[in-house]
XYZ file of C-alpha atoms in Angstrom:
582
model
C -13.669 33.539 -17.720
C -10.036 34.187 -19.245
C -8.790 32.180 -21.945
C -5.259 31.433 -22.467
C -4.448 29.462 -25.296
C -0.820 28.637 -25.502
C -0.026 25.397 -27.957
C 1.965 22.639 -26.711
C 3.473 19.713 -28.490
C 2.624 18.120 -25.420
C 0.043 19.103 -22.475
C 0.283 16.294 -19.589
C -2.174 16.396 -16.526
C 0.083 15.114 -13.781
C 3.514 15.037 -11.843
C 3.662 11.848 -10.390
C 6.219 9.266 -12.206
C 4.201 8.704 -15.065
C 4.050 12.673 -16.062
C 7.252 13.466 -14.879
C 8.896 10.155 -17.243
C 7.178 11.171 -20.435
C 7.849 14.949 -19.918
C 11.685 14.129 -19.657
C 11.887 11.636 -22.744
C 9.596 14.245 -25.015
C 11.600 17.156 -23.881
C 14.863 14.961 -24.763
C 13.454 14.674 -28.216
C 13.456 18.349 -28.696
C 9.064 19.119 -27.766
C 7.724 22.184 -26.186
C 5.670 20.593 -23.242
C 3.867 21.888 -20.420
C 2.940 20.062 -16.961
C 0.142 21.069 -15.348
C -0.810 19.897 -11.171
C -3.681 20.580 -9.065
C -0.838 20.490 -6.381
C 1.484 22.903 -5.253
C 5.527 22.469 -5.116
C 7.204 20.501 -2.743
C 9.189 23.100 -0.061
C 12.678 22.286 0.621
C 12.990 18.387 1.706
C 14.972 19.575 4.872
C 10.967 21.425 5.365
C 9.504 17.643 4.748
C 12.478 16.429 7.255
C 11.793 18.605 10.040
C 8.188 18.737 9.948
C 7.871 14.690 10.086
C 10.235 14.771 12.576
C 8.018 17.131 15.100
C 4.878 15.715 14.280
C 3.174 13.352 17.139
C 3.395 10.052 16.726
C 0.030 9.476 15.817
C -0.158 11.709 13.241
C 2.321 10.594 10.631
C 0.144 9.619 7.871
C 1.396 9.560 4.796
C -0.001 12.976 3.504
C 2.173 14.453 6.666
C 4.543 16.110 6.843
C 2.939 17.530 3.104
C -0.513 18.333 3.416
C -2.068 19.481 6.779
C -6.041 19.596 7.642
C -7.093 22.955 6.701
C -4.520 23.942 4.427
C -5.098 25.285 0.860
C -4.513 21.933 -0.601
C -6.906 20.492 1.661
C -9.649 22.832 -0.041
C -8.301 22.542 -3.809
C -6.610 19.646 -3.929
C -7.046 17.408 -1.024
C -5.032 14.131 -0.451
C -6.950 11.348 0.878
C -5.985 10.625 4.188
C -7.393 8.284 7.085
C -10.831 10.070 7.466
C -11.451 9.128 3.961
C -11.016 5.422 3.941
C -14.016 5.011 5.736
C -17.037 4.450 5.477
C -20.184 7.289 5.620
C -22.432 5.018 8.012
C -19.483 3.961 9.780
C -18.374 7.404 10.667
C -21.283 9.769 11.130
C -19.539 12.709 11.921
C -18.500 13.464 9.050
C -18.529 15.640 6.237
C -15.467 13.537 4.897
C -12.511 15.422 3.313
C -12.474 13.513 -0.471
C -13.908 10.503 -0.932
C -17.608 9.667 -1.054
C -18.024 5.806 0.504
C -21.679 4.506 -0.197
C -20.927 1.126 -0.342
C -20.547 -2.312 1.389
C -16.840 -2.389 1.626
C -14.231 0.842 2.198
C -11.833 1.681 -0.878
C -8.981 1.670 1.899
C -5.990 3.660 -0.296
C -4.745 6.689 -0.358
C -2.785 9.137 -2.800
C -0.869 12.520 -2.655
C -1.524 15.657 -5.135
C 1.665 17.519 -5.326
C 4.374 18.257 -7.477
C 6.209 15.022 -8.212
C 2.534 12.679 -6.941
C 2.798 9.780 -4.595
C 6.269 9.008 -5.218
C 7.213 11.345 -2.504
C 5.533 8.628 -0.120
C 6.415 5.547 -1.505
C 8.103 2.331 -0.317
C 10.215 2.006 -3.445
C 9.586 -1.904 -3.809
C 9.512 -2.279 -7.523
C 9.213 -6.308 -8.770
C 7.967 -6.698 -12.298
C 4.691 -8.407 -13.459
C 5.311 -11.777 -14.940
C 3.902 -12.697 -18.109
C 0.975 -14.454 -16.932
C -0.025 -11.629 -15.432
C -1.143 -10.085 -18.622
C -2.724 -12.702 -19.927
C -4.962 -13.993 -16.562
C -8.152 -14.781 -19.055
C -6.287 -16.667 -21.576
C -4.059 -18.617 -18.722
C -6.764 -19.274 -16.496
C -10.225 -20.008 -18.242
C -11.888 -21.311 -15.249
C -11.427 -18.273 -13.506
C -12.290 -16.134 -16.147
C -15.675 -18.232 -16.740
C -16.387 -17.490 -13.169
C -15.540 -13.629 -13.101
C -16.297 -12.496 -16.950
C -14.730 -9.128 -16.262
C -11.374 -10.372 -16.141
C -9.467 -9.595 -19.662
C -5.915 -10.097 -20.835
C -3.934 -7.088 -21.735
C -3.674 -5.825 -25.554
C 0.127 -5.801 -24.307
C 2.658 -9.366 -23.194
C 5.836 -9.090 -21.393
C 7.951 -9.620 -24.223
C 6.325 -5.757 -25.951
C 6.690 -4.396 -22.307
C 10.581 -6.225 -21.172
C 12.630 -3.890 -22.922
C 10.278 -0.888 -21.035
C 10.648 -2.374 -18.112
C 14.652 -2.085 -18.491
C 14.390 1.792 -19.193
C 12.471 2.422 -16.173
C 14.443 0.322 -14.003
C 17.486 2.381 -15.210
C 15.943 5.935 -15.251
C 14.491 5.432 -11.777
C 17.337 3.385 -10.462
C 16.133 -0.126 -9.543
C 18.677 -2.379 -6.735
C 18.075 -5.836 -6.683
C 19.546 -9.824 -7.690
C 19.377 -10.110 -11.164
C 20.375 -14.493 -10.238
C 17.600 -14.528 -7.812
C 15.171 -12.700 -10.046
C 15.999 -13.428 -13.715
C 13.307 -15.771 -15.521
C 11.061 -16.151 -11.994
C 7.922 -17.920 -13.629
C 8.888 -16.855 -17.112
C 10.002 -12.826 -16.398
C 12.893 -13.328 -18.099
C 15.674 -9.534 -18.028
C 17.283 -8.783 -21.049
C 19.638 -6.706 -19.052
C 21.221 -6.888 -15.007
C 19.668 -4.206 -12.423
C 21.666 -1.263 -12.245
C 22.824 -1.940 -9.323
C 23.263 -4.869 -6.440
C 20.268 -5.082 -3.830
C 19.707 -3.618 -1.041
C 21.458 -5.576 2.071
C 18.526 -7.782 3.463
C 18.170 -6.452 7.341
C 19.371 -8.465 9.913
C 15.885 -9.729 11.226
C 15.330 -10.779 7.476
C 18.487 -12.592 7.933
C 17.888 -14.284 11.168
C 14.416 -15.615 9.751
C 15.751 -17.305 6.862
C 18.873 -18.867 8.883
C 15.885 -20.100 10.994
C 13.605 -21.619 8.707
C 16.790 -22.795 6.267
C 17.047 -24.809 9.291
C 14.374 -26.411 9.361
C 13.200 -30.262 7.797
C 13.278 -30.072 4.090
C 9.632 -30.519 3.981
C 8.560 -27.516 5.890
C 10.297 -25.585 3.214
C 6.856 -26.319 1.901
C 3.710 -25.276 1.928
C 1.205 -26.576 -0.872
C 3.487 -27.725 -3.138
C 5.819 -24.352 -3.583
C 8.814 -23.485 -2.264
C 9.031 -21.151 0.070
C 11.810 -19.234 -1.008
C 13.420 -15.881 0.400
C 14.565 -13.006 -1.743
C 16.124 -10.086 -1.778
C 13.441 -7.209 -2.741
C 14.020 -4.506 -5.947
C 13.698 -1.474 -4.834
C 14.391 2.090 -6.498
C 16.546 2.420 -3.892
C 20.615 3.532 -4.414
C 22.415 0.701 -2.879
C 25.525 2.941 -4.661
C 26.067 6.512 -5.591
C 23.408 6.587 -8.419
C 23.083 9.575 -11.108
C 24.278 12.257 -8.497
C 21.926 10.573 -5.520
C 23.845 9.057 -2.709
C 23.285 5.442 -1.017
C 20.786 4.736 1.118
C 21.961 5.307 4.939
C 19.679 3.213 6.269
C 17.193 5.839 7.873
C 13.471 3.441 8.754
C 10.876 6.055 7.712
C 10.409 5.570 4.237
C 7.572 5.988 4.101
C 6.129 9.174 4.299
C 10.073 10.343 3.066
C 13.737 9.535 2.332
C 15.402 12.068 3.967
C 18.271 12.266 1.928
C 16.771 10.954 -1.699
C 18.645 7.967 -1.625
C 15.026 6.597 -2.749
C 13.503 7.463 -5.982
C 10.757 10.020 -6.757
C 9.295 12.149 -9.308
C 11.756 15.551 -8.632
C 14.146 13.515 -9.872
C 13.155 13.436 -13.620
C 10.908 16.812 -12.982
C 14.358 18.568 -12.630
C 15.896 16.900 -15.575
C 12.653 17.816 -17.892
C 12.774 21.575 -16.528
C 16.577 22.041 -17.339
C 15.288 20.592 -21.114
C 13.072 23.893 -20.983
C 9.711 21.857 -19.382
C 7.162 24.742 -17.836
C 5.537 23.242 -15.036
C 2.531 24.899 -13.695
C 1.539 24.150 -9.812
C -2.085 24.633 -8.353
C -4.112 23.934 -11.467
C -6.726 21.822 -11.047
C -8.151 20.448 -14.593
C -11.802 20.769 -14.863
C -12.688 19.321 -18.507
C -10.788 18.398 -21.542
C -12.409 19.465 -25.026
C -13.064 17.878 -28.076
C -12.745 19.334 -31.374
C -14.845 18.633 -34.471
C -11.975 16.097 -35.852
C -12.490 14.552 -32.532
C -8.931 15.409 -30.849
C -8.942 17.166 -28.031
C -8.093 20.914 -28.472
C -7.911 22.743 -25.256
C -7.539 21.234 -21.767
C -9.457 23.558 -19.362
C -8.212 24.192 -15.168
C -8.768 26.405 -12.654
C -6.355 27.687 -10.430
C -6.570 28.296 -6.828
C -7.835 31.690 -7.011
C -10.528 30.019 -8.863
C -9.415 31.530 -12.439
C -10.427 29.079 -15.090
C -8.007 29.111 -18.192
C -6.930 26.476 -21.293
C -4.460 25.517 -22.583
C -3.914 23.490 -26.093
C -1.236 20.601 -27.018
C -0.733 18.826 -30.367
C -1.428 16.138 -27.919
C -2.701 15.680 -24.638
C -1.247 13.158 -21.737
C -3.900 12.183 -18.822
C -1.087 11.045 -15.933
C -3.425 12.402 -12.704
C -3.864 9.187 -11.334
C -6.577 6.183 -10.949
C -8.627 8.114 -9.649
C -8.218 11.920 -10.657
C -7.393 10.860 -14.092
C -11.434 8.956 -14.935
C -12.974 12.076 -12.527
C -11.219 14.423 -15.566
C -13.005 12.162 -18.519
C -15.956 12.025 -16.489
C -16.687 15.890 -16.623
C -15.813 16.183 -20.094
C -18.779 16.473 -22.101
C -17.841 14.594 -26.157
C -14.844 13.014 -24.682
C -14.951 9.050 -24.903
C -18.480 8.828 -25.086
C -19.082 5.331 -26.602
C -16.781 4.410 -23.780
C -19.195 6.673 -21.257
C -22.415 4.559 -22.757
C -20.695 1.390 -21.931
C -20.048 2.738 -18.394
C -16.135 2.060 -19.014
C -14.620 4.928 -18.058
C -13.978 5.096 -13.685
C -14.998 1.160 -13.868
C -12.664 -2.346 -12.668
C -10.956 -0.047 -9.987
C -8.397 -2.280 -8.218
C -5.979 -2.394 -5.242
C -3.806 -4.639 -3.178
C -5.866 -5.741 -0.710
C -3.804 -6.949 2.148
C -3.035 -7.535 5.770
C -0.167 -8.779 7.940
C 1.067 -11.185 10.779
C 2.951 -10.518 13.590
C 5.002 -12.690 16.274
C 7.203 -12.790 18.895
C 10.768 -14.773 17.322
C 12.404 -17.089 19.298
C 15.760 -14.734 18.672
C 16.465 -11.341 18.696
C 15.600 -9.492 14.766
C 16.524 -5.706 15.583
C 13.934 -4.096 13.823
C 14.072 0.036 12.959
C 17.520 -0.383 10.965
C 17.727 -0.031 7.929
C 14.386 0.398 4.963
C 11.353 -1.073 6.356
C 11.323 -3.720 3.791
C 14.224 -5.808 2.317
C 13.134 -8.891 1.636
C 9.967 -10.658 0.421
C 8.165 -14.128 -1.020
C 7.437 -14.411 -4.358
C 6.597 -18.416 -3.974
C 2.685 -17.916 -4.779
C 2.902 -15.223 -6.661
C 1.164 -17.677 -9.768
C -0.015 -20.620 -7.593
C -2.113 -23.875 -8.839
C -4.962 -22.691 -6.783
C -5.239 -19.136 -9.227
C -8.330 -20.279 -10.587
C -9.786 -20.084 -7.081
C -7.766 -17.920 -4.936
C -6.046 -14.758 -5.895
C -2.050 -14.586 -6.340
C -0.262 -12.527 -3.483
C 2.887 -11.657 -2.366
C 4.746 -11.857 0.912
C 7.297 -9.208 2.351
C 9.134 -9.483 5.468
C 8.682 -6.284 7.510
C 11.771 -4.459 9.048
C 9.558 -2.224 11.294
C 8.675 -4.014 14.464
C 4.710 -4.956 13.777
C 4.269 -1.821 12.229
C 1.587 0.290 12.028
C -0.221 -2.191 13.634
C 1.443 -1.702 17.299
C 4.022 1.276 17.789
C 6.712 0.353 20.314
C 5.202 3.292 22.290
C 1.670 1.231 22.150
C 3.706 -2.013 24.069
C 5.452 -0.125 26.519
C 1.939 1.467 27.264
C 0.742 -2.054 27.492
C 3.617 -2.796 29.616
C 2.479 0.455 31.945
C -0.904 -1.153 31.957
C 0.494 -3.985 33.718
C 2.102 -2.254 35.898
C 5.170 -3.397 35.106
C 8.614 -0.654 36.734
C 11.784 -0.268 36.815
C 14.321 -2.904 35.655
C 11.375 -5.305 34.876
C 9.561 -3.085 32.639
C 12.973 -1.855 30.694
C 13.797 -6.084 30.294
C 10.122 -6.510 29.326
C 9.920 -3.766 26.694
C 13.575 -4.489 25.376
C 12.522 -7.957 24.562
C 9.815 -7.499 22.590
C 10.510 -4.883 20.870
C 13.575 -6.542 19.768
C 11.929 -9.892 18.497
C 9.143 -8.222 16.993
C 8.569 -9.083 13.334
C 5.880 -9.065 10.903
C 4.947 -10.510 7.628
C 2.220 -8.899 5.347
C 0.718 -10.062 2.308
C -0.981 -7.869 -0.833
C -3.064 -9.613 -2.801
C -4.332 -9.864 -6.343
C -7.778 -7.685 -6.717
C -9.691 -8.852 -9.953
C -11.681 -6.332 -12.192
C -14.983 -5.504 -11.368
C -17.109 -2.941 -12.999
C -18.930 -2.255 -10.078
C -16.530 -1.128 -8.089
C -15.685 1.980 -9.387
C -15.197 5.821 -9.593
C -18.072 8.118 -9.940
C -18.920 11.859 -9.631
C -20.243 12.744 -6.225
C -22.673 15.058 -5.328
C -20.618 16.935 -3.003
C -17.696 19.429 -4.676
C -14.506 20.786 -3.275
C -13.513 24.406 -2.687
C -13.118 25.063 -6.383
C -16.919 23.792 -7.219
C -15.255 20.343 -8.701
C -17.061 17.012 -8.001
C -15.010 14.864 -5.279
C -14.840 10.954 -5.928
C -17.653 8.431 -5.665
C -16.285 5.427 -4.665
C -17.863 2.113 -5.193
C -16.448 -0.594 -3.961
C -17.496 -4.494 -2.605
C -14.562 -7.358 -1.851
C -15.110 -10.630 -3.859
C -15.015 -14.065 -2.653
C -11.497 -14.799 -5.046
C -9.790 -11.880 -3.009
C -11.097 -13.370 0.632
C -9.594 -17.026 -0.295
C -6.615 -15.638 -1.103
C -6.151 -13.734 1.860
C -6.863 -16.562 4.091
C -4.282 -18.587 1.702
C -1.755 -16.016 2.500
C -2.526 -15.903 6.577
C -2.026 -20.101 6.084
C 1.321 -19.874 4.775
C 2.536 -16.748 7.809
C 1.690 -19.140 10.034
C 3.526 -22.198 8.284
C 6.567 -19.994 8.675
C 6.219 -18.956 12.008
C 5.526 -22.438 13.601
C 8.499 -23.867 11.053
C 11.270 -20.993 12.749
C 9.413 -21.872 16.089
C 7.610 -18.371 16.883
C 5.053 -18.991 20.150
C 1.723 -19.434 18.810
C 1.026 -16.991 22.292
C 2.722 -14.232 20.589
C 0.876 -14.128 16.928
C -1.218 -11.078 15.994
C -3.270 -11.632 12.754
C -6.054 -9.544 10.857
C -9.206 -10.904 11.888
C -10.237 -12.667 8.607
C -14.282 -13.736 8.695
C -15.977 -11.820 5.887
C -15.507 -8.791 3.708
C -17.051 -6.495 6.481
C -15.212 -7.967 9.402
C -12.397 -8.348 8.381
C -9.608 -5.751 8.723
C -7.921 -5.483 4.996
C -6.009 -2.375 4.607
C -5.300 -1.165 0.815
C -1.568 -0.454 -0.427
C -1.966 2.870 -2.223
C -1.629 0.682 -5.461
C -4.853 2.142 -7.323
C -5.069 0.477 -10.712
C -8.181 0.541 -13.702
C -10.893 2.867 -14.060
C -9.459 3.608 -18.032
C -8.679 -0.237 -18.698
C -6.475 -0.750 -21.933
C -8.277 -3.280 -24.626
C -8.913 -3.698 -27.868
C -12.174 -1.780 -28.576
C -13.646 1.276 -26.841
C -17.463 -0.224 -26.417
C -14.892 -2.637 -23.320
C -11.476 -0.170 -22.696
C -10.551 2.917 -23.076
C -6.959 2.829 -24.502
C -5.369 0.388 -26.762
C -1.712 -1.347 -26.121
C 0.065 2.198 -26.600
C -1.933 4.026 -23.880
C -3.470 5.719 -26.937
C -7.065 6.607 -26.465
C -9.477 4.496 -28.821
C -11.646 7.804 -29.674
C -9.104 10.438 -29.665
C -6.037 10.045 -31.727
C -3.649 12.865 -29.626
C -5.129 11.465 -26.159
C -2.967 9.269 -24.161
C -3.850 8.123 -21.017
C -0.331 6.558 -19.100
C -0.773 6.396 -15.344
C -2.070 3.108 -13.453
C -5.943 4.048 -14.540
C -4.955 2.024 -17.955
C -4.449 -1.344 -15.761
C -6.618 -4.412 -17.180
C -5.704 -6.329 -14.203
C -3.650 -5.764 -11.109
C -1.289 -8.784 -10.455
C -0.338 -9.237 -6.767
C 2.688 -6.538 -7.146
C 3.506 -3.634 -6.930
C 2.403 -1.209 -10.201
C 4.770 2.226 -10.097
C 7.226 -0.059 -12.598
C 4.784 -0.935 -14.513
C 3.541 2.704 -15.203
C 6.659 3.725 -15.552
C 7.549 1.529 -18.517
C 3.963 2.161 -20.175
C 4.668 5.714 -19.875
C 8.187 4.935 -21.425
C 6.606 3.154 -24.011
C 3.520 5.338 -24.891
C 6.250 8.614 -25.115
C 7.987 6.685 -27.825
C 4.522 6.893 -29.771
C 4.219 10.568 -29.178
C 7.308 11.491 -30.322
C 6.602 9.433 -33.961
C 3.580 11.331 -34.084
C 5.124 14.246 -33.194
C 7.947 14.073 -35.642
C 6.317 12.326 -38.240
């Protein structure tokens, strides 16, 4: 065993936004810090580029072009791809890359370890909570009488608003400040930094279409159905040396050009402040001293050398589900939180799903970012109490993942349709294909949760246990959501012939798929017998411990977290530095 303990003013456990924002603003402020990442460092984008571009069709997941099956990382720092999303009894064949799936329901999102996290893979959409979203027991009593593990925040959008202005400006955030200023209360102290993102043409074509329509079919349940333009950390300009978005359609798994924000971006700014960054180092335990801080943070590497390191304080930013795995093998850390079976407990996603249809006129999908515009309309409905908030965006891909133009013009073939009548055939439906997806609001839950497993990776660490079940609220909502995509469609006149929906019946039957938006398993609150952080990301038990990536979440909201992390982590690296320069 080699020991090499070099002090820190600041050890952080993570690359992703979170890690990469609070190593920039402490390294502005003059600290020594050090990033550590079980990953390894991104090649050349132009690498990223060419490899997505070879890959088949079917293979473009959003780990690819980064991580292949039976690379290194695959062994010492896997990413969860498609073979872990479902579930052991389902899938026999296994043994499954990452995640352990015991229960009723699969835990259906994914993440990416390597330098600069999930950013790299990304969408970019980046609406703010509104303020009732951190207050969901105190705002709706019914529900929270009904589900007693909802809590409100220790935090309200007023302490988080100015945060949420930093982060839009450091990661560069283009949307309508008219269209999005004081929507249900989320008021902006300052503009975005820059105009939106054009809305695509389909986008366009839908809302000339239903604007059409009789004024009270611009209705469904009482709320507007209104059509936005969607923030995303997106350039829309030149923006801090990163050019405009050129409208490639494969955002996700990359930007080609970095028009779109990720975590390089600020990893490169804290590096040229003197930031060491240390790739394939895979933290095992984190160790308590007898003042209760934690003194050394201990990681292997992937020659399986185990080494520590020691900070004046210590920043957990690995990730909802890395980041409670860490706590969990760290014998003395957090344990009244431990007792109380806190930490790795409420985790959260999106759960979602989409529509699809056939328009009556031509969208011309594939241009442009494969979102632009969304719903916010029911985003805090009357029905809350009862059915979970969602969102709607308005998909700029065709239908998707859900049918590949190559998958209709095989279902053309099938039909045996040649010649001029399969090229008319294929060109019209693949250019009025459009789809509309929903994410919904997930509530807390400590059952569902993360747990050691058994079963350990190449290094000898425990993978994830994943326990997870799909509540009743979540299932209304859904169906909710479905109601109001087919509202729209029928208003703009879309062939009821031509809709596609996810099968909603029950939890098991229905197809949900997650949104890589993994949120609680360190919950903030006010005491650590029921959280495990307080309203600066501070760890209850261990004074230099902050915990400030989307693990901290008390509840989920129906939108999107990353700028919501990123303004915690803003906020908790203003208490580090008073501690460290007090």
């Amino acid at each position: 065993m080699n020991s090499n303990d070099d002090i820190y003013d600041a050890v952080i456990v993570g690359t992703g936004v979170a890690g990469a924002l609070v190593a920039y603003k402490l390294s502005e402020a003059g600290c020594k810090v050090l990033l550590l990442d079980a990953g390894s460092n991104p090649k050349e984008r132009e690498d990223y580029v060419k490899a997505f571009a070879e890959a088949p069709q079917k293979e473009r997941s959003i780990s690819r072009p980064y991580v292949k099956s039976g690379d290194d990382a695959d062994k010492y720092a896997h990413s969860a791809d498609g073979n872990d999303l479902k579930l052991n009894k389902e899938y026999p064949f296994g043994p499954y890359k990452y995640y352990d799936q015991p229960g009723n329901n699969a835990f259906k999102s994914q993440y990416v370890r390597l330098i600069g996290g999930s950013t790299w893979t990304w969408r970019g959409n980046s609406p703010r909570f509104i303020p009732d979203d951190f207050k969901l027991k105190t705002k709706f009593p019914k529900l929270a009488e009904k589900y007693p593990d909802v809590a409100d925040w220790s935090i309200n959008y007023k302490d988080i608003e100015p945060y949420f202005t930093e982060a839009e400006y450091e990661l560069g955030i283009a949307g309508d400040d008219a269209e999005w200023d004081n929507l249900f209360g989320a008021y902006r102290s300052k503009p975005f930094p820059m105009k939106k993102i054009a809305q695509a043409y389909g986008d366009l074509q839908l809302i000339k279409a239903f604007a059409a329509a009789p004024d009270d079919k611009k209705f469904f349940l009482g709320k507007e159905i209104k059509f936005f333009g969607l923030p995303q950390a997106r350039n829309s300009e030149v923006y801090q040396g990163r050019p405009a978005c050129e409208g490639n359609n494969n955002c996700i798994p990359l930007c080609p050009i970095q028009a779109k924000y990720d975590a390089t971006v600020h990893l490169k700014k804290a590096k040229s402040n003197g930031v060491e960054i240390r790739e394939k180092a895979v933290v095992t335990r984190l160790e308590a001293d007898e003042n209760g801080n934690i003194g050394k943070v201990w990681y292997k590497t992937w020659d399986n050398q185990e080494k520590s390191v020691s900070g004046k304080i210590v920043v957990l930013a690995a990730h909802a589900i890395e980041t409670p795995k860490i706590l969990l093998m760290s014998d003395g850390v957090t344990p009244i939180a431990k007792q109380n079976e806190i930490v790795g407990a409420y985790l959260m996603d999106h759960l979602g799903g989409e529509g699809a249809a056939i328009m009556p006129f031509p969208v011309f999908p594939f241009r442009g970012p494969q979102s632009t515009s969304c719903i916010e309309s029911f985003r805090n409905h009357e029905q809350r109490d009862t059915k979970c908030a969602f969102r709607l965006t308005i998909g700029n891909d065709g239908w998707g993942r859900g049918k590949h133009p190559y998958d209709t013009l095989e279902d053309l073939l099938k039909r045996k349709l040649f010649g001029e009548e399969l090229k008319d055939e294929l060109h019209h439906i693949v250019t009025h294909q459009l789809r509309i997806a929903y994410a919904t609001e997930q509530l807390p839950n400590k059952k569902n949760r993360v747990r050691l497993a058994d079963e350990k990776d190449g290094l000898g660490i425990p993978k994830p246990k994943i326990e997870f079940t799909v509540d009743e609220y979540s299932l209304e909502g859904m169906k909710m959501a479905q109601d109001v995509i087919k509202h729209i469609f029928r208003t703009v006149g879309a062939s009821e012939t031509e809709w596609e929906f996810s099968n909603l019946t029950d939890a098991k039957n229905y197809f949900y798929s997650g949104s890589a938006h993994i949120m609680g398993t360190c919950r903030m609150g006010e005491t650590p017998e029921t959280s495990v952080v307080d309203a600066n990301c501070r760890s209850h038990e261990h004074q230099n411990l902050f915990i400030v990536d989307g693990s901290v979440f008390t509840t989920g909201a129906p939108t999107n977290p990353t700028i919501v992390t990123a303004a915690l982590a803003l906020l908790a690296a203003d208490k580090m530095i008073e501690d460290l320069k007090g």
